[in-house]
Amino acid sequence: QVQLQQSGPGLVTPWQPLSLTCAISGDSVSSNSATWNWIRQSPSRGLEWLGRTYYRSKWYYEYEVSVKSRITINPDTSKNQFSLQLTSVTLEDTAVYYCARETYSSGANFGMDVWGQGTTVTVSS
Amino acid sequence: QSVLTQPPSASGTPGQGVTISCSGRSSNVGNNYVYWYQQLPGTAPKLLIYRNNQRPSGVPDRFSGSYSGTSASLAISGLRSEDEADYYCAAWDGSLSGYVFGTGTKVTVL
């Protein structure tokens, strides 16, 4: 059974970086049949996909346009996890952050079928 | 911010059916698969429908998905109290090169 366990601080000071980690059990971050995503949810913005990383002979990174200049998603093969870093956070980055696995089989996308438990991140001084 | 439009609420009595719409455009719903997620209070979203109308193992056949043009729908038949949740559609957007989600629909079982 695949599980994603999130960790990271729940409080971030404005203009500081936000860093979260998603540890994977039951699958591999280097899997050729998965992508590893970060999504956030806030009352004002709803569910918002932030980006993903995946391995297909090399690593790929795709980011949502509005955060592209501030976001980095990194895989860590030694620890079988992936991370989210969002720089220069403002109050608008206050949200519940989720990591999620998106599964592929024979090239077909089966959706984001496994989610982390969510981390509430508050940006405040 | 949400790009796909859903009605904010839907309701029905136990045993009834409800249908939730998801309106997009050619860059997302019109040319890419739609996914539906169920979110119970205080929990992470759960995959309900993938590739427009496919159910993952364990999802009851009371849930069904369909699409036409730039719109998709989620139908819930035989409503049960445990179906009371928020429902979101999602699709890849080729113009944005990223996933977009719906505004969400809160289903209430009266």
Coordinates of N, CA and C in Angstrom, one line a residue:
Chain A
Q1 N 0.8 -1.2 0.0 CA 0.0 0.0 0.0 C 0.9 1.2 0.0
V2 N 0.7 2.1 -1.0 CA 1.5 3.3 -1.1 C 1.0 4.4 -0.1
Q3 N 1.9 5.0 0.6 CA 1.6 6.1 1.5 C 2.5 7.2 1.3
L4 N 2.0 8.4 1.5 CA 2.8 9.6 1.4 C 2.7 10.3 2.8
Q5 N 3.9 10.6 3.4 CA 3.9 11.3 4.7 C 4.6 12.6 4.6
Q6 N 3.8 13.7 4.9 CA 4.3 15.0 4.7 C 4.9 15.5 6.0
S7 N 5.9 16.4 5.9 CA 6.5 17.0 7.1 C 7.0 18.4 6.7
G8 N 7.1 19.2 7.7 CA 7.5 20.6 7.5 C 6.9 21.5 8.5
P9 N 7.4 22.8 8.6 CA 6.8 23.7 9.5 C 5.4 24.2 9.1
G10 N 4.6 24.5 10.2 CA 3.3 25.0 9.9 C 3.2 26.5 9.9
L11 N 4.3 27.2 10.3 CA 4.3 28.6 10.4 C 5.6 29.2 9.7
V12 N 5.4 30.1 8.7 CA 6.5 30.7 8.0 C 6.4 32.2 8.0
T13 N 7.5 32.8 8.2 CA 7.5 34.3 8.3 C 7.5 34.9 6.9
P14 N 6.8 36.0 6.7 CA 6.7 36.6 5.3 C 8.1 36.8 4.8
W15 N 8.2 36.6 3.5 CA 9.4 36.8 2.7 C 10.5 35.7 2.9
Q16 N 10.2 34.7 3.8 CA 11.1 33.6 4.0 C 10.6 32.4 3.1
P17 N 11.5 31.4 3.0 CA 11.1 30.3 2.1 C 10.2 29.3 2.9
L18 N 9.3 28.7 2.2 CA 8.5 27.6 2.7 C 9.1 26.3 2.2
S19 N 9.3 25.3 3.1 CA 9.9 24.0 2.7 C 9.1 22.9 3.3
L20 N 8.6 22.0 2.4 CA 7.9 20.8 2.9 C 8.5 19.6 2.2
T21 N 8.4 18.4 2.9 CA 8.9 17.2 2.3 C 7.8 16.1 2.3
C22 N 7.8 15.3 1.3 CA 6.8 14.2 1.2 C 7.6 12.9 1.1
A23 N 7.5 12.1 2.1 CA 8.2 10.8 2.1 C 7.3 9.7 1.5
I24 N 7.9 8.9 0.6 CA 7.1 7.9 -0.1 C 7.4 6.5 0.5
S25 N 6.4 5.7 0.7 CA 6.5 4.3 1.1 C 5.6 3.5 0.2
G26 N 6.2 2.4 -0.3 CA 5.4 1.5 -1.2 C 5.6 1.8 -2.6
D27 N 6.3 2.8 -3.0 CA 6.6 3.1 -4.4 C 8.0 3.8 -4.4
S28 N 8.4 4.2 -5.6 CA 9.7 4.8 -5.7 C 9.6 6.2 -6.4
V29 N 10.3 7.2 -5.9 CA 10.2 8.5 -6.5 C 10.8 8.4 -8.0
S30 N 11.6 7.4 -8.2 CA 12.2 7.2 -9.6 C 11.3 6.4 -10.5
S31 N 10.1 6.0 -10.0 CA 9.2 5.2 -10.8 C 9.0 5.8 -12.2
N32 N 8.9 5.0 -13.2 CA 8.6 5.4 -14.6 C 7.1 5.5 -14.8
S33 N 6.3 5.1 -13.8 CA 4.9 5.1 -14.0 C 4.2 6.0 -13.0
A34 N 4.9 7.1 -12.6 CA 4.3 8.0 -11.6 C 4.8 9.4 -11.8
T35 N 4.0 10.4 -11.4 CA 4.5 11.7 -11.2 C 4.2 12.1 -9.8
W36 N 5.0 13.0 -9.3 CA 4.9 13.4 -7.9 C 4.6 14.9 -7.8
N37 N 3.4 15.2 -7.2 CA 2.8 16.5 -7.3 C 2.7 17.2 -6.0
W38 N 2.6 18.6 -6.0 CA 2.3 19.4 -4.9 C 1.0 20.2 -5.3
I39 N 0.1 20.2 -4.4 CA -1.2 20.9 -4.6 C -1.5 21.7 -3.3
R40 N -2.1 22.8 -3.4 CA -2.5 23.5 -2.2 C -3.9 23.9 -2.2
Q41 N -4.5 24.2 -1.1 CA -5.9 24.6 -1.0 C -6.1 25.7 0.0
S42 N -6.8 26.7 -0.4 CA -7.1 27.8 0.5 C -8.6 28.3 0.2
P43 N -9.2 28.9 1.1 CA -10.6 29.4 0.9 C -10.7 30.3 -0.3
S44 N -9.7 31.2 -0.4 CA -9.7 32.2 -1.5 C -9.3 31.7 -2.9
R45 N -8.5 30.7 -2.9 CA -8.0 30.2 -4.2 C -8.5 28.8 -4.6
G46 N -9.1 28.1 -3.6 CA -9.6 26.8 -3.9 C -8.4 25.8 -4.0
L47 N -8.6 24.7 -4.8 CA -7.5 23.8 -5.0 C -6.6 24.3 -6.1
E48 N -5.3 24.3 -5.9 CA -4.4 24.9 -6.9 C -3.2 23.9 -7.0
W49 N -3.0 23.4 -8.3 CA -1.9 22.6 -8.6 C -0.6 23.5 -8.6
L50 N 0.4 23.1 -8.0 CA 1.6 23.9 -7.9 C 2.7 23.4 -8.9
G51 N 2.8 22.1 -9.0 CA 3.8 21.5 -9.9 C 4.1 20.1 -9.6
R52 N 5.0 19.5 -10.4 CA 5.3 18.1 -10.3 C 6.7 17.8 -10.8
T53 N 7.2 16.6 -10.4 CA 8.5 16.1 -10.9 C 8.2 14.6 -11.2
Y54 N 9.0 14.1 -12.2 CA 8.9 12.7 -12.6 C 10.1 12.3 -13.3
Y55 N 10.3 11.0 -13.4 CA 11.5 10.4 -14.0 C 11.1 9.6 -15.2
R56 N 11.6 10.0 -16.3 CA 11.4 9.2 -17.6 C 12.8 9.2 -18.3
S57 N 13.7 8.4 -17.8 CA 15.1 8.3 -18.2 C 15.9 9.6 -17.8
K58 N 15.2 10.6 -17.5 CA 15.8 11.8 -16.9 C 14.7 12.5 -16.1
W59 N 15.1 13.4 -15.2 CA 14.1 14.1 -14.4 C 13.5 15.3 -15.1
Y60 N 12.2 15.4 -14.9 CA 11.4 16.5 -15.5 C 10.7 17.2 -14.4
Y61 N 10.5 18.5 -14.6 CA 9.9 19.4 -13.7 C 8.9 20.3 -14.4
E62 N 7.7 20.4 -13.8 CA 6.7 21.2 -14.4 C 6.1 22.0 -13.3
Y63 N 5.9 23.3 -13.6 CA 5.4 24.2 -12.5 C 4.3 25.1 -13.0
E64 N 3.4 25.4 -12.1 CA 2.2 26.3 -12.4 C 2.8 27.7 -12.6
V65 N 2.2 28.3 -13.6 CA 2.7 29.6 -14.1 C 2.9 30.7 -13.1
S66 N 1.9 30.8 -12.2 CA 1.9 31.9 -11.3 C 2.9 31.8 -10.2
V67 N 3.5 30.6 -9.9 CA 4.5 30.4 -8.9 C 5.8 30.0 -9.5
K68 N 5.9 30.0 -10.8 CA 7.1 29.4 -11.5 C 8.4 30.1 -11.1
S69 N 8.4 31.4 -10.8 CA 9.6 32.0 -10.4 C 10.0 31.8 -9.0
R70 N 9.1 31.2 -8.2 CA 9.4 31.0 -6.8 C 9.5 29.6 -6.3
I71 N 9.2 28.6 -7.2 CA 9.0 27.2 -6.7 C 10.1 26.3 -7.2
T72 N 10.5 25.4 -6.4 CA 11.3 24.3 -6.7 C 10.8 23.0 -6.1
I73 N 10.7 22.0 -7.0 CA 10.3 20.6 -6.5 C 11.5 19.7 -6.8
N74 N 12.0 19.1 -5.7 CA 13.2 18.3 -5.9 C 13.0 16.8 -5.5
P75 N 13.3 15.9 -6.3 CA 13.3 14.5 -5.8 C 14.6 14.2 -5.0
D76 N 14.5 13.3 -4.1 CA 15.6 12.8 -3.3 C 15.6 11.3 -3.3
T77 N 16.4 10.7 -4.2 CA 16.3 9.3 -4.4 C 16.9 8.5 -3.2
S78 N 17.9 9.1 -2.6 CA 18.5 8.5 -1.4 C 17.5 8.2 -0.3
K79 N 16.6 9.2 -0.1 CA 15.6 9.1 0.9 C 14.2 8.7 0.4
N80 N 14.1 8.5 -0.9 CA 12.8 8.2 -1.5 C 11.7 9.2 -1.1
Q81 N 12.0 10.4 -1.4 CA 11.0 11.5 -1.1 C 11.2 12.6 -2.1
F82 N 10.3 13.6 -2.0 CA 10.4 14.8 -2.8 C 10.0 16.0 -2.0
S83 N 10.5 17.1 -2.4 CA 10.3 18.3 -1.6 C 9.7 19.4 -2.4
L84 N 9.1 20.4 -1.6 CA 8.6 21.6 -2.2 C 9.3 22.8 -1.5
Q85 N 9.9 23.7 -2.3 CA 10.4 24.9 -1.7 C 9.7 26.1 -2.5
L86 N 9.1 27.0 -1.7 CA 8.5 28.2 -2.2 C 9.1 29.4 -1.6
T87 N 9.8 30.2 -2.4 CA 10.5 31.3 -1.8 C 9.6 32.6 -1.7
S88 N 10.1 33.5 -0.9 CA 9.5 34.9 -0.8 C 8.0 34.8 -0.5
V89 N 7.6 34.0 0.5 CA 6.1 33.8 0.7 C 5.5 35.0 1.2
T90 N 4.2 35.2 0.9 CA 3.3 36.2 1.4 C 2.1 35.6 2.1
L91 N 1.2 36.5 2.6 CA 0.0 36.0 3.2 C -0.8 35.1 2.3
E92 N -0.7 35.4 1.0 CA -1.5 34.7 0.0 C -1.0 33.2 -0.1
D93 N 0.1 32.9 0.4 CA 0.6 31.5 0.3 C 0.1 30.7 1.5
T94 N -0.6 31.3 2.4 CA -1.2 30.5 3.5 C -2.3 29.6 2.9
A95 N -2.1 28.3 3.3 CA -3.0 27.3 2.7 C -2.6 25.9 3.3
V96 N -3.5 24.9 3.0 CA -3.2 23.5 3.3 C -2.4 23.0 2.0
Y97 N -1.3 22.4 2.3 CA -0.4 21.9 1.2 C -0.5 20.4 1.2
Y98 N -0.7 19.8 0.0 CA -0.8 18.4 -0.2 C 0.3 17.9 -1.2
C99 N 0.8 16.7 -0.9 CA 1.6 16.1 -2.0 C 0.7 14.9 -2.5
A100 N 0.9 14.5 -3.7 CA 0.1 13.5 -4.3 C 0.8 12.8 -5.4
R101 N 0.5 11.5 -5.5 CA 1.1 10.7 -6.6 C 0.1 10.6 -7.7
E102 N 0.5 10.7 -9.0 CA -0.3 10.6 -10.2 C 0.3 9.3 -10.8
T103 N -0.6 8.4 -11.1 CA -0.2 7.1 -11.6 C -0.4 6.9 -13.1
Y104 N 0.5 6.3 -13.8 CA 0.4 6.0 -15.2 C 0.6 4.5 -15.4
S105 N -0.1 4.0 -16.4 CA 0.0 2.6 -16.8 C -0.1 2.5 -18.3
S106 N 0.9 1.9 -18.9 CA 0.9 1.8 -20.4 C 0.6 3.2 -21.0
G107 N 1.1 4.2 -20.5 CA 0.9 5.6 -21.0 C -0.4 6.2 -20.6
A108 N -1.3 5.5 -20.0 CA -2.6 6.1 -19.6 C -2.5 6.7 -18.2
N109 N -3.1 7.8 -18.0 CA -3.1 8.5 -16.8 C -4.3 8.1 -15.9
F110 N -4.0 7.6 -14.7 CA -5.0 7.0 -13.8 C -5.3 8.0 -12.7
G111 N -4.8 9.2 -12.8 CA -5.2 10.3 -11.8 C -4.3 10.3 -10.6
M112 N -4.6 11.3 -9.7 CA -3.8 11.4 -8.5 C -4.5 10.5 -7.4
D113 N -4.0 9.3 -7.3 CA -4.6 8.3 -6.5 C -4.2 8.1 -5.1
V114 N -3.0 8.8 -4.8 CA -2.6 8.7 -3.4 C -2.2 10.1 -3.0
W115 N -2.7 10.5 -1.8 CA -2.4 11.9 -1.3 C -1.8 11.8 0.1
G116 N -1.0 12.8 0.4 CA -0.5 13.0 1.7 C -1.6 13.5 2.6
Q117 N -1.3 13.6 3.9 CA -2.3 14.0 4.9 C -2.6 15.5 4.9
G118 N -1.7 16.2 4.3 CA -1.9 17.7 4.2 C -1.2 18.4 5.4
T119 N -0.6 19.5 5.1 CA 0.1 20.3 6.0 C -0.5 21.8 6.0
T120 N -1.0 22.2 7.1 CA -1.5 23.6 7.2 C -0.3 24.5 7.4
V121 N -0.1 25.4 6.4 CA 1.0 26.4 6.5 C 0.4 27.8 6.6
T122 N 0.8 28.5 7.6 CA 0.3 29.8 7.9 C 1.5 30.8 7.7
V123 N 1.3 31.8 6.9 CA 2.4 32.8 6.7 C 2.0 34.0 7.6
S124 N 2.9 34.2 8.6 CA 2.6 35.3 9.5 C 3.9 35.7 10.2
S125 N 3.9 37.0 10.6 CA 5.1 37.5 11.4 C 4.8 37.3 12.9
Chain B
Q1 N -5.8 30.2 -9.2 CA -7.2 30.2 -8.9 C -7.9 29.2 -9.9
S2 N -9.1 28.8 -9.4 CA -9.9 27.8 -10.2 C -10.3 28.2 -11.6
V3 N -10.0 27.3 -12.5 CA -10.3 27.7 -13.9 C -11.6 27.0 -14.4
L4 N -11.9 25.9 -13.8 CA -13.1 25.1 -14.2 C -14.3 25.5 -13.2
T5 N -15.4 25.7 -13.9 CA -16.6 26.2 -13.1 C -17.6 25.1 -12.7
Q6 N -17.9 25.1 -11.4 CA -18.8 24.1 -10.9 C -19.9 24.9 -10.1
P7 N -21.1 24.3 -10.0 CA -22.1 24.9 -9.1 C -21.6 24.8 -7.7
P8 N -21.9 25.9 -6.8 CA -21.4 25.8 -5.5 C -22.0 24.8 -4.6
S9 N -23.2 24.4 -4.9 CA -23.9 23.4 -4.1 C -24.9 22.5 -4.9
A10 N -25.2 21.4 -4.3 CA -26.2 20.5 -4.8 C -26.7 19.7 -3.6
S11 N -27.9 19.2 -3.7 CA -28.5 18.5 -2.6 C -29.5 17.5 -3.1
G12 N -29.8 16.5 -2.2 CA -30.8 15.6 -2.5 C -31.1 14.8 -1.2
T13 N -32.2 14.1 -1.2 CA -32.6 13.2 -0.1 C -32.0 11.8 -0.3
P14 N -31.8 11.1 0.7 CA -31.3 9.7 0.6 C -32.0 8.9 -0.5
G15 N -31.2 8.3 -1.3 CA -31.8 7.5 -2.4 C -32.0 8.2 -3.7
Q16 N -32.0 9.6 -3.6 CA -32.1 10.4 -4.9 C -30.8 10.4 -5.6
G17 N -30.8 11.1 -6.8 CA -29.6 11.3 -7.5 C -29.3 12.8 -7.7
V18 N -28.0 13.1 -7.8 CA -27.6 14.5 -8.1 C -26.6 14.4 -9.2
T19 N -26.5 15.5 -9.9 CA -25.5 15.7 -11.0 C -24.8 17.0 -10.8
I20 N -23.5 16.9 -10.9 CA -22.6 18.1 -10.8 C -21.9 18.4 -12.1
S21 N -22.0 19.6 -12.5 CA -21.4 20.0 -13.8 C -20.0 20.6 -13.6
C22 N -19.2 20.5 -14.7 CA -17.9 21.1 -14.6 C -17.6 21.7 -16.0
S23 N -17.6 23.0 -16.0 CA -17.5 23.7 -17.3 C -16.1 24.3 -17.5
G24 N -15.5 23.9 -18.7 CA -14.1 24.4 -18.9 C -14.0 25.0 -20.3
R25 N -12.9 24.8 -21.0 CA -12.7 25.3 -22.3 C -11.9 24.2 -23.1
S26 N -11.6 24.6 -24.4 CA -11.0 23.6 -25.3 C -9.6 23.2 -24.8
S27 N -8.9 24.1 -24.1 CA -7.6 23.8 -23.7 C -7.5 22.8 -22.5
N28 N -8.6 22.6 -21.8 CA -8.6 21.7 -20.7 C -9.7 20.6 -20.9
V29 N -10.9 20.8 -20.5 CA -11.9 19.8 -20.6 C -12.2 19.3 -22.0
G30 N -12.1 20.3 -22.9 CA -12.4 20.0 -24.3 C -11.4 19.0 -25.0
N31 N -10.2 18.9 -24.5 CA -9.2 18.1 -25.2 C -8.4 17.3 -24.2
N32 N -8.7 17.2 -23.0 CA -8.0 16.4 -22.0 C -9.0 15.7 -21.1
Y33 N -8.5 14.6 -20.5 CA -9.3 13.8 -19.6 C -9.7 14.6 -18.4
V34 N -10.9 14.3 -17.8 CA -11.4 14.9 -16.6 C -11.3 14.0 -15.5
Y35 N -10.9 14.4 -14.3 CA -10.8 13.6 -13.1 C -11.8 14.3 -12.1
W36 N -12.3 13.4 -11.2 CA -13.2 13.9 -10.1 C -12.6 13.4 -8.8
Y37 N -12.7 14.4 -7.8 CA -12.2 14.1 -6.5 C -13.3 14.4 -5.5
Q38 N -13.3 13.5 -4.5 CA -14.2 13.7 -3.3 C -13.4 14.1 -2.1
Q39 N -13.9 15.2 -1.4 CA -13.1 15.6 -0.2 C -14.1 15.7 1.0
L40 N -13.9 14.7 1.9 CA -14.7 14.8 3.1 C -14.1 15.8 4.0
P41 N -14.9 16.3 5.0 CA -14.4 17.4 5.8 C -13.1 17.0 6.6
G42 N -12.1 17.9 6.5 CA -10.9 17.7 7.2 C -9.9 16.7 6.6
T43 N -10.2 16.2 5.4 CA -9.4 15.1 4.8 C -8.8 15.6 3.5
A44 N -7.9 14.8 3.0 CA -7.3 15.1 1.6 C -8.3 14.6 0.6
P45 N -8.3 15.2 -0.6 CA -9.1 14.8 -1.7 C -8.9 13.3 -2.0
K46 N -9.9 12.6 -2.5 CA -9.8 11.2 -2.9 C -10.3 11.1 -4.3
L47 N -9.5 10.3 -5.1 CA -9.8 10.1 -6.5 C -11.1 9.3 -6.6
L48 N -12.0 9.9 -7.4 CA -13.4 9.2 -7.6 C -13.6 8.7 -9.0
I49 N -13.1 9.5 -10.0 CA -13.3 9.2 -11.4 C -12.0 9.6 -12.1
Y50 N -11.5 8.7 -13.0 CA -10.4 9.1 -13.8 C -10.7 8.9 -15.3
R51 N -10.0 9.6 -16.1 CA -10.2 9.5 -17.6 C -11.7 9.6 -17.9
N52 N -12.3 10.6 -17.5 CA -13.7 11.0 -17.7 C -14.7 10.1 -17.1
N53 N -14.6 8.8 -17.1 CA -15.7 8.0 -16.7 C -15.2 6.6 -16.1
Q54 N -14.0 6.5 -15.7 CA -13.5 5.3 -15.1 C -13.4 5.4 -13.6
R55 N -13.8 4.3 -12.9 CA -13.8 4.3 -11.4 C -12.6 3.5 -10.9
P56 N -11.9 4.1 -10.0 CA -10.8 3.3 -9.3 C -11.5 2.1 -8.6
S57 N -10.7 1.1 -8.3 CA -11.1 0.0 -7.5 C -11.6 0.5 -6.1
G58 N -12.8 0.1 -5.7 CA -13.3 0.4 -4.4 C -14.3 1.6 -4.5
V59 N -14.4 2.3 -5.6 CA -15.4 3.4 -5.7 C -16.7 2.7 -6.2
P60 N -17.8 3.0 -5.5 CA -19.1 2.4 -5.8 C -19.6 2.8 -7.2
D61 N -20.3 1.9 -7.9 CA -20.8 2.3 -9.2 C -22.0 3.3 -9.1
R62 N -22.3 3.8 -7.9 CA -23.3 4.9 -7.8 C -22.7 6.2 -8.4
F63 N -21.3 6.2 -8.5 CA -20.7 7.4 -9.0 C -20.3 7.1 -10.5
S64 N -20.7 8.1 -11.3 CA -20.4 7.9 -12.7 C -20.0 9.3 -13.4
G65 N -19.1 9.2 -14.3 CA -18.7 10.5 -15.0 C -19.0 10.4 -16.5
S66 N -19.2 11.6 -17.0 CA -19.5 11.8 -18.4 C -18.9 13.1 -18.9
Y67 N -18.9 13.3 -20.2 CA -18.4 14.6 -20.7 C -19.0 14.8 -22.1
S68 N -19.0 16.1 -22.5 CA -19.5 16.5 -23.8 C -18.9 17.8 -24.1
G69 N -18.1 17.9 -25.2 CA -17.5 19.1 -25.5 C -16.6 19.7 -24.5
T70 N -16.9 20.9 -24.0 CA -16.0 21.5 -23.0 C -16.7 21.4 -21.6
S71 N -17.6 20.5 -21.4 CA -18.2 20.3 -20.1 C -18.2 18.8 -19.7
A72 N -18.1 18.6 -18.4 CA -18.1 17.2 -17.8 C -19.1 17.2 -16.7
S73 N -19.5 16.0 -16.3 CA -20.5 15.9 -15.2 C -20.2 14.7 -14.4
L74 N -20.5 14.8 -13.1 CA -20.4 13.7 -12.2 C -21.8 13.4 -11.7
A75 N -22.3 12.2 -11.8 CA -23.6 11.8 -11.3 C -23.4 10.9 -10.1
I76 N -24.2 11.2 -9.1 CA -24.3 10.3 -7.9 C -25.7 9.8 -7.8
S77 N -25.9 8.5 -7.9 CA -27.2 7.9 -7.8 C -27.4 7.3 -6.4
G78 N -28.6 7.1 -5.9 CA -28.8 6.5 -4.7 C -28.1 7.1 -3.5
L79 N -28.2 8.4 -3.4 CA -27.5 9.2 -2.4 C -27.5 8.6 -1.0
R80 N -26.4 8.6 -0.4 CA -26.2 8.1 1.0 C -25.6 9.2 1.8
S81 N -25.8 9.2 3.1 CA -25.3 10.2 4.0 C -23.8 10.4 3.9
E82 N -23.1 9.3 3.6 CA -21.7 9.4 3.6 C -21.2 10.1 2.3
D83 N -22.1 10.4 1.4 CA -21.7 11.1 0.2 C -21.6 12.6 0.4
E84 N -22.0 13.0 1.6 CA -22.0 14.4 1.9 C -20.5 14.9 2.0
A85 N -20.1 15.7 1.0 CA -18.7 16.1 0.8 C -18.6 17.2 -0.2
D86 N -17.4 17.6 -0.4 CA -17.1 18.5 -1.5 C -16.5 17.7 -2.7
Y87 N -16.9 18.1 -3.9 CA -16.5 17.4 -5.1 C -15.8 18.4 -6.0
Y88 N -14.7 17.9 -6.6 CA -13.9 18.8 -7.5 C -13.6 18.1 -8.8
C89 N -13.7 18.8 -9.9 CA -13.2 18.2 -11.2 C -11.8 18.8 -11.4
A90 N -11.1 18.1 -12.3 CA -9.7 18.6 -12.6 C -9.4 18.1 -14.0
A91 N -8.5 18.8 -14.7 CA -8.1 18.4 -16.0 C -6.8 19.1 -16.3
W92 N -6.0 18.5 -17.2 CA -4.8 19.1 -17.6 C -5.1 20.2 -18.6
D93 N -4.5 21.4 -18.5 CA -4.7 22.5 -19.4 C -3.5 22.6 -20.3
G94 N -3.7 22.4 -21.6 CA -2.6 22.5 -22.5 C -2.0 23.9 -22.7
S95 N -2.9 24.9 -22.5 CA -2.4 26.3 -22.7 C -1.5 26.7 -21.5
L96 N -1.9 26.2 -20.3 CA -1.2 26.6 -19.1 C -0.1 25.6 -18.8
S97 N -0.1 24.4 -19.4 CA 0.8 23.4 -19.2 C 0.8 23.0 -17.7
G98 N -0.4 22.8 -17.2 CA -0.5 22.4 -15.8 C -2.0 22.0 -15.5
Y99 N -2.2 21.4 -14.3 CA -3.5 20.9 -14.0 C -4.3 22.1 -13.5
V100 N -5.6 22.1 -13.8 CA -6.5 23.1 -13.3 C -7.7 22.3 -12.5
F101 N -8.1 22.9 -11.5 CA -9.2 22.3 -10.7 C -10.5 23.1 -10.8
G102 N -11.6 22.5 -10.5 CA -12.9 23.2 -10.5 C -13.0 24.0 -9.2
T103 N -14.1 24.8 -9.2 CA -14.4 25.6 -8.0 C -14.9 24.8 -6.8
G104 N -15.4 23.6 -7.1 CA -15.9 22.8 -6.0 C -17.4 22.9 -5.8
T105 N -18.0 21.7 -5.5 CA -19.4 21.6 -5.3 C -19.7 20.9 -4.0
K106 N -20.4 21.6 -3.1 CA -20.7 20.9 -1.8 C -22.0 20.2 -1.9
V107 N -22.0 18.9 -1.7 CA -23.2 18.1 -1.8 C -23.7 17.8 -0.4
T108 N -25.0 18.1 -0.2 CA -25.7 18.0 1.0 C -26.7 16.9 0.9
V109 N -26.8 16.0 1.8 CA -27.8 15.0 1.8 C -28.8 15.4 2.9
L110 N -30.0 15.7 2.4 CA -31.0 16.3 3.3 C -31.7 15.3 4.2

